[in-house]
Short mmCIF file of C-alpha atoms in Angstrom, two decimals:
data_model
loop_
_atom_site.label_atom_id
_atom_site.label_comp_id
_atom_site.label_asym_id
_atom_site.label_seq_id
_atom_site.Cartn_x
_atom_site.Cartn_y
_atom_site.Cartn_z
CA MET U 1 92.03 84.28 77.45
CA GLY U 2 91.56 86.23 74.31
CA SER U 3 92.05 90.02 73.88
CA ALA U 4 91.46 92.63 71.46
CA LYS U 5 92.86 92.26 68.02
CA THR U 6 95.37 95.04 68.42
CA ALA U 7 96.77 93.67 71.47
CA PRO U 8 99.20 90.52 71.87
CA ARG U 9 97.64 87.16 72.52
CA VAL U 10 96.90 86.55 76.22
CA VAL U 11 98.90 83.51 77.43
CA LEU U 12 98.46 83.60 81.19
CA ALA U 13 95.91 84.60 83.74
CA CYS U 14 96.52 84.32 87.60
CA GLY U 15 94.58 85.01 90.82
CA GLU U 16 94.06 84.27 94.43
CA VAL U 17 90.92 83.98 96.51
CA ARG U 18 90.38 84.42 100.24
CA THR U 19 87.26 82.55 101.66
CA SER U 20 86.03 82.93 105.20
CA LEU U 21 83.03 82.91 107.48
CA LEU U 22 81.70 86.43 107.96
CA PRO U 23 82.42 87.37 111.59
CA ALA U 24 79.00 88.19 112.51
CA LEU U 25 76.48 86.46 114.64
CA GLN U 26 73.66 87.04 112.09
CA ALA U 27 73.87 86.73 108.41
CA LEU U 28 73.59 90.04 106.62
CA ASP U 29 70.54 90.91 104.51
CA SER U 30 70.89 92.43 101.07
CA ARG U 31 70.83 96.02 102.17
CA ALA U 32 73.66 95.41 104.69
CA ALA U 33 75.64 93.32 102.14
CA ALA U 34 75.58 96.37 99.79
CA GLN U 35 76.96 98.58 102.56
CA LEU U 36 79.69 96.08 103.28
CA LEU U 37 80.67 95.59 99.66
CA GLY U 38 80.41 99.18 98.55
CA LEU U 39 84.05 99.69 97.62
CA ARG U 40 83.60 102.48 95.13
CA ALA U 41 81.15 105.37 95.22
CA ASP U 42 80.87 105.49 91.30
CA GLU U 43 79.69 101.89 90.95
CA ARG U 44 76.83 99.93 92.55
CA VAL U 45 77.22 96.55 94.25
CA LEU U 46 75.79 93.66 92.20
CA LEU U 47 72.98 91.94 94.18
CA SER U 48 71.22 88.75 93.20
CA GLU U 49 68.54 86.72 95.03
CA ARG U 50 68.49 83.68 92.55
CA PRO U 51 69.46 80.92 92.87
CA ASN U 52 70.70 82.28 96.29
CA LEU U 53 71.42 85.59 97.98
CA TYR U 54 74.70 86.96 96.47
CA GLY U 55 76.40 90.27 96.38
CA ARG U 56 79.55 91.33 94.60
CA SER U 57 81.42 94.54 94.88
CA PRO U 58 82.66 96.54 91.89
CA ASP U 59 86.22 95.89 90.91
CA THR U 60 89.02 97.92 92.25
CA LEU U 61 92.41 98.30 90.63
CA THR U 62 95.83 98.20 92.17
CA GLY U 63 98.93 99.43 90.24
CA VAL U 64 101.94 97.14 90.27
CA ASP U 65 105.44 97.49 88.94
CA CYS U 66 107.71 94.56 90.17
CA PRO U 67 109.38 91.44 89.04
CA LEU U 68 107.36 88.28 88.26
CA PRO U 69 107.71 85.12 90.24
CA SER U 70 109.46 82.49 88.08
CA ALA U 71 110.16 78.79 88.66
CA ASN U 72 113.42 78.92 86.45
CA GLY U 73 114.83 82.04 88.19
CA ALA U 74 114.23 84.35 85.13
CA ARG U 75 113.88 88.00 86.26
CA VAL U 76 111.01 89.50 84.22
CA ARG U 77 109.69 92.90 85.22
CA ALA U 78 106.03 93.66 84.64
CA VAL U 79 103.79 96.62 85.01
CA GLY U 80 99.96 96.94 84.98
CA THR U 81 96.91 96.82 87.14
CA VAL U 82 95.49 93.92 89.31
CA ALA U 83 91.76 93.71 89.57
CA ALA U 84 90.25 92.90 93.14
CA ARG U 85 86.65 92.38 94.21
CA ALA U 86 84.75 91.02 97.15
CA ALA U 87 81.61 88.77 97.27
CA LEU U 88 79.22 87.73 100.00
CA THR U 89 77.13 84.60 99.64
CA GLU U 90 73.87 84.21 101.54
CA GLY U 91 75.05 87.00 103.93
CA ARG U 92 77.45 84.44 105.50
CA LEU U 93 80.48 83.59 103.40
CA LEU U 94 82.97 86.33 102.51
CA GLN U 95 85.32 86.10 99.65
CA THR U 96 87.96 88.52 98.36
CA SER U 97 89.77 87.78 95.11
CA ALA U 98 92.47 89.53 93.08
CA TYR U 99 93.41 88.59 89.56
CA PHE U 100 95.12 89.71 86.28
CA LYS U 101 95.97 88.32 82.90
CA MET U 102 99.06 88.77 80.81
CA PRO U 103 100.00 89.03 77.04
CA ALA U 104 102.72 86.98 75.37
CA THR U 105 104.79 90.11 74.85
CA GLY U 106 104.79 93.57 76.19
CA PRO U 107 106.57 96.95 75.56
CA ASP U 108 110.31 97.06 75.97
CA HIS U 109 110.03 100.24 78.13
CA ARG U 110 107.73 101.42 80.93
CA GLN U 111 104.70 103.33 79.53
CA PRO U 112 102.98 106.20 81.08
CA TRP U 113 100.37 105.05 83.73
CA GLY U 114 97.56 106.07 81.37
CA HIS U 115 98.51 103.22 79.06
CA TYR U 116 98.06 100.75 81.80
CA LEU U 117 94.91 102.23 83.35
CA VAL U 118 92.80 101.79 80.14
CA ARG U 119 93.83 98.02 80.24
CA PRO U 120 92.24 97.05 83.65
CA GLY U 121 93.27 93.74 85.05
CA VAL U 122 96.25 93.43 82.61
CA VAL U 123 99.77 93.31 83.66
CA GLU U 124 102.37 93.53 80.82
CA PRO U 125 105.92 92.05 80.82
CA PHE U 126 108.90 93.83 79.46
CA GLY U 127 109.54 91.87 76.30
CA LYS U 128 108.61 88.30 75.98
CA LEU U 129 106.75 86.45 78.78
CA PRO U 130 108.12 82.91 79.80
CA HIS U 131 104.56 82.06 80.73
CA GLU U 132 105.11 78.38 81.82
CA ALA U 133 107.87 79.39 84.21
CA VAL U 134 105.74 82.27 85.59
CA ALA U 135 102.75 80.11 86.13
CA GLU U 136 104.72 77.56 88.28
CA GLY U 137 106.41 80.48 90.07
CA VAL U 138 103.00 81.98 91.06
CA LEU U 139 101.74 78.68 92.21
CA ASN U 140 104.93 77.98 94.35
CA GLY U 141 105.10 81.45 95.69
CA GLY U 142 107.72 83.91 94.68
CA ARG U 143 110.49 85.61 96.34
CA HIS U 144 110.13 88.65 98.40
CA GLY U 145 109.41 91.72 96.22
CA ASP U 146 107.83 89.53 93.45
CA LEU U 147 104.29 90.32 92.38
CA ASP U 148 102.03 88.53 94.90
CA VAL U 149 98.37 88.84 93.97
CA GLY U 150 97.53 87.23 97.30
CA LEU U 151 98.74 90.21 99.25
CA ILE U 152 96.13 92.28 97.36
CA ALA U 153 93.34 89.71 98.06
CA ASP U 154 94.41 89.61 101.79
CA GLY U 155 94.50 93.42 102.15
CA LEU U 156 90.88 93.69 100.77
CA HIS U 157 89.79 90.93 103.11
CA THR U 158 91.39 92.71 106.15
CA ARG U 159 89.84 95.95 105.15
CA LEU U 160 86.33 94.39 104.95
CA LEU U 161 86.70 92.69 108.49
CA ARG U 162 87.05 96.17 110.00
CA HIS U 163 83.63 97.24 108.80
CA PRO U 164 81.43 98.75 111.48
CA LEU U 165 78.63 96.33 110.49
CA LEU U 166 80.39 93.28 111.85
CA ASP U 167 80.07 92.37 115.39
CA HIS U 168 82.88 89.68 115.38
CA ARG U 169 80.75 87.01 117.02
CA PRO U 170 80.57 84.26 114.51
CA PRO U 171 78.26 81.35 115.09
CA LEU U 172 81.00 78.74 114.79
CA ARG U 173 84.68 78.41 114.61
CA SER U 174 86.37 78.03 111.24
CA ARG U 175 89.59 79.14 109.51
CA PRO U 176 89.94 81.03 106.19
CA THR U 177 91.33 79.34 103.22
CA ARG U 178 93.43 80.53 100.18
CA LEU U 179 93.00 79.29 96.61
CA ARG U 180 95.75 80.31 94.15
CA TRP U 181 95.23 79.64 90.54
CA VAL U 182 96.85 80.07 87.16
CA ALA U 183 95.26 79.38 83.57
CA LEU U 184 97.21 78.71 80.61
CA PRO U 185 96.14 78.22 76.85
CA ALA U 186 94.57 74.89 75.96
CA ASP U 187 95.66 73.21 72.79
CA PRO U 188 93.77 74.23 69.63
CA GLY U 189 90.33 72.74 69.58
CA ALA U 190 90.51 71.48 73.21
CA GLY U 191 88.03 72.37 75.97
CA PRO U 192 88.99 73.70 79.52
CA SER U 193 90.67 71.25 81.84
CA ILE U 194 92.14 71.08 85.29
CA GLU U 195 95.72 69.79 85.10
CA ARG U 196 96.23 70.00 88.85
CA PHE U 197 94.41 70.63 91.94
CA THR U 198 96.44 70.58 95.18
CA LEU U 199 95.66 70.81 98.91
CA ALA U 200 98.73 72.35 100.45
CA GLU U 201 99.76 73.39 103.95
CA ASP U 202 98.59 76.48 105.78
CA GLU U 203 95.04 76.28 104.19
CA LEU U 204 96.47 76.87 100.72
CA ARG U 205 95.07 75.24 97.63
CA THR U 206 96.45 75.60 94.02
CA VAL U 207 94.79 75.06 90.86
CA ARG U 208 96.42 74.86 87.37
CA LEU U 209 93.93 75.15 84.50
CA ARG U 210 94.04 74.95 80.77
CA VAL U 211 91.46 77.02 78.95
CA PRO U 212 90.57 77.98 75.21
CA GLU U 213 91.42 81.31 73.76
CA GLY U 214 88.60 83.73 74.36
CA THR U 215 88.04 82.74 77.93
CA THR U 216 87.76 85.89 80.00
CA GLY U 217 89.58 86.81 83.22
CA GLU U 218 86.42 87.69 84.89
CA GLY U 219 84.93 84.19 83.93
CA LEU U 220 87.98 82.53 85.37
CA ALA U 221 87.80 84.41 88.53
CA GLY U 222 84.19 83.53 88.98
CA LEU U 223 84.98 79.79 88.47
CA CYS U 224 87.79 79.92 91.12
CA ASP U 225 85.55 81.77 93.54
CA ASP U 226 83.00 79.11 93.25
CA LEU U 227 85.66 76.41 93.62
CA ALA U 228 87.10 78.19 96.74
CA LEU U 229 83.77 78.60 98.27
CA HIS U 230 82.82 74.89 98.00
CA ASP U 231 86.23 73.81 99.12
CA TRP U 232 85.94 75.98 102.20
CA LEU U 233 82.60 74.34 103.02
CA LEU U 234 84.02 70.80 102.74
CA THR U 235 87.15 71.58 104.70
CA THR U 236 85.14 73.41 107.51
CA VAL U 237 82.36 70.68 107.89
CA VAL U 238 85.12 67.91 107.91
CA ARG U 239 86.85 69.64 110.66
CA ILE U 240 83.68 70.17 112.67
CA LEU U 241 82.90 66.50 112.43
CA ASP U 242 86.44 65.58 113.25
CA GLY U 243 86.33 67.76 116.34
CA ILE U 244 83.35 65.89 117.59
CA ARG U 245 84.26 62.39 119.18
CA LEU U 246 81.00 60.85 118.14
CA GLY U 247 80.00 58.06 120.68
CA ALA U 248 82.77 58.99 122.98
CA GLY U 249 80.58 60.07 125.82
CA ALA U 250 79.67 63.44 127.24
CA GLY U 251 82.93 64.99 126.10
CA ALA U 252 82.31 64.12 122.54
CA ALA U 253 82.13 67.83 121.54
CA GLY U 254 85.75 68.39 122.05
CA ALA U 255 85.73 68.92 125.82
CA PRO U 256 89.10 68.59 127.78
CA PRO U 257 89.89 64.98 128.94
CA SER U 258 89.11 65.87 132.59
CA ARG U 259 85.62 67.02 131.48
CA GLN U 260 85.22 63.97 129.33
CA ARG U 261 85.69 61.78 132.31
CA GLN U 262 83.51 63.73 134.54
CA GLY U 263 80.87 63.51 131.67
CA GLN U 264 81.21 59.75 131.52
CA ARG U 265 80.72 59.43 135.38
CA GLN U 266 77.68 61.58 135.15
CA GLY U 267 76.09 59.30 132.61
CA ALA U 268 75.04 59.42 128.90
CA GLY U 269 72.43 62.06 129.52
CA GLU U 270 75.05 64.84 129.07
CA GLU U 271 76.10 63.62 125.67
CA LEU U 272 72.79 64.80 123.91
CA PRO U 273 73.30 68.58 124.37
CA ALA U 274 77.05 68.40 123.61
CA VAL U 275 76.76 66.74 120.18
CA VAL U 276 73.55 68.77 119.19
CA ARG U 277 75.29 72.07 120.24
CA ALA U 278 78.32 71.28 118.18
CA LEU U 279 76.30 70.25 114.93
CA ARG U 280 73.49 72.73 115.14
CA PRO U 281 75.54 75.84 113.88
CA THR U 282 76.57 73.73 110.96
CA VAL U 283 72.94 73.05 110.00
CA ASP U 284 71.77 76.64 110.68
CA HIS U 285 74.53 78.38 108.89
CA LEU U 286 76.35 76.17 106.40
CA LEU U 287 74.40 73.20 104.93
CA HIS U 288 72.11 75.37 102.60
CA LEU U 289 75.20 77.10 100.98
CA TRP U 290 76.13 74.13 98.72
CA MET U 291 75.19 75.05 95.21
CA PRO U 292 78.08 74.43 92.77
CA GLN U 293 78.07 76.26 89.30
CA ALA U 294 75.51 78.77 90.53
CA ARG U 295 77.44 81.52 88.94
CA VAL U 296 79.94 79.82 86.86
CA ALA U 297 80.22 80.81 83.04
CA GLN U 298 78.69 78.24 80.85
CA ASP U 299 81.92 77.68 78.81
CA LEU U 300 83.70 76.62 81.94
CA ALA U 301 81.08 74.36 83.45
CA PRO U 302 82.89 71.27 82.27
CA LEU U 303 85.64 71.92 84.70
CA TRP U 304 82.92 71.46 87.54
CA ASP U 305 81.98 68.09 85.89
CA ALA U 306 85.55 66.99 86.15
CA LEU U 307 85.73 67.84 89.85
CA GLU U 308 82.39 65.93 90.61
CA GLU U 309 84.12 62.80 89.11
CA ARG U 310 87.46 63.17 90.96
CA PRO U 311 87.86 64.00 93.75
CA GLY U 312 83.99 64.00 93.82
CA PHE U 313 82.97 67.20 95.67
CA THR U 314 79.34 66.72 95.87
CA ARG U 315 79.72 63.13 96.63
CA GLN U 316 81.77 63.90 99.72
CA TRP U 317 79.53 66.64 100.69
CA GLN U 318 76.40 64.54 100.57
CA THR U 319 78.14 61.95 102.86
CA LEU U 320 79.03 64.56 105.37
CA VAL U 321 75.51 65.92 105.39
CA GLN U 322 74.21 62.47 105.80
CA ARG U 323 76.50 61.80 108.84
CA ILE U 324 75.27 65.07 110.49
CA ARG U 325 71.60 64.03 109.87
CA ASP U 326 72.19 60.65 111.19
CA GLN U 327 73.79 61.98 114.39
CA LEU U 328 71.00 64.33 115.10
CA THR U 329 68.36 61.69 114.45
CA LEU U 330 70.26 59.35 116.85
CA HIS U 331 70.37 61.94 119.49
CA ALA U 332 66.70 62.67 119.09
CA ILE U 333 65.78 58.97 120.03
CA PRO U 334 65.65 58.40 123.73
CA SER U 335 68.51 56.03 124.85
CA PRO U 336 67.67 52.95 126.97
CA HIS U 337 70.60 53.86 129.21
CA ARG U 338 69.33 57.45 129.66
CA GLU U 339 65.90 56.33 130.48
CA ALA U 340 67.36 53.94 133.12
CA ASP U 341 69.36 56.72 134.60
CA MET U 342 66.24 58.84 134.85
CA GLY U 343 64.34 56.13 136.61
CA PRO U 344 63.67 55.92 140.42
#
């Protein structure tokens, strides 16, 4: 979270990420991804094929001049620019994120816009920044009119969903998630740590981090993009499995009760296509996307190690994947009841 020697020390970084399934029947290839993510004519889209297909837009800047959210009710005005960008993973998962960092102190009076434009992704307070109170205010959601970085991420997400490349025929049902994060300075000599990771209502997750001085805002945004992507995968696959009443008969794939009863009267033969049809899009479009730390800065990699211990992201994912494979294997084996029903 360091900055140039002539600038005040950075004491807070904040951001928010939107993650969703791209509303398209087929995944986009690298050329189409570049078209979707081409937010600026003066900068190219970053494309990568290793370790997976990934595209990231150039940053765009949004000027802000408004009060900061604060947990203790303090009214601190801030001016600057919020950086926003979009990313597409394997042509299938769309993410938009917005983030900024803040110094410990700022000018006492508003400066010309040129002063802020040469500091991209920096929002300066008027006077001293109560960074602990502002961090909690950001995580809790501020009052109307306060700086809301989520609105910027959401606006970019909405803009991309209107792109003519998208046919709005997603291969499976899912919901977008939001991950809101703040990063505060770690104690001298301490490494990065996750103080709190919370699953809130309305698809919101909140993360409070401690990071050493010198951690860049872009590195933090990349870490939180990665965390948001894998949290979305876990959430979506859990819901898919919860929506399938495994072993409950023909209506196992979420059919209304009347259809379930009808399926049970027709025999177990109807169960096979229902469960397979429900699980196949997960296998085709989601299971290969799990790749933690693929693009996380090396100095922030220990944070993923902590998540693997508790709550155990990959451990839960492997359990879900095994459940899916077990169900597909079971339904590939001929059932004795089904063979009896097909007999003379």
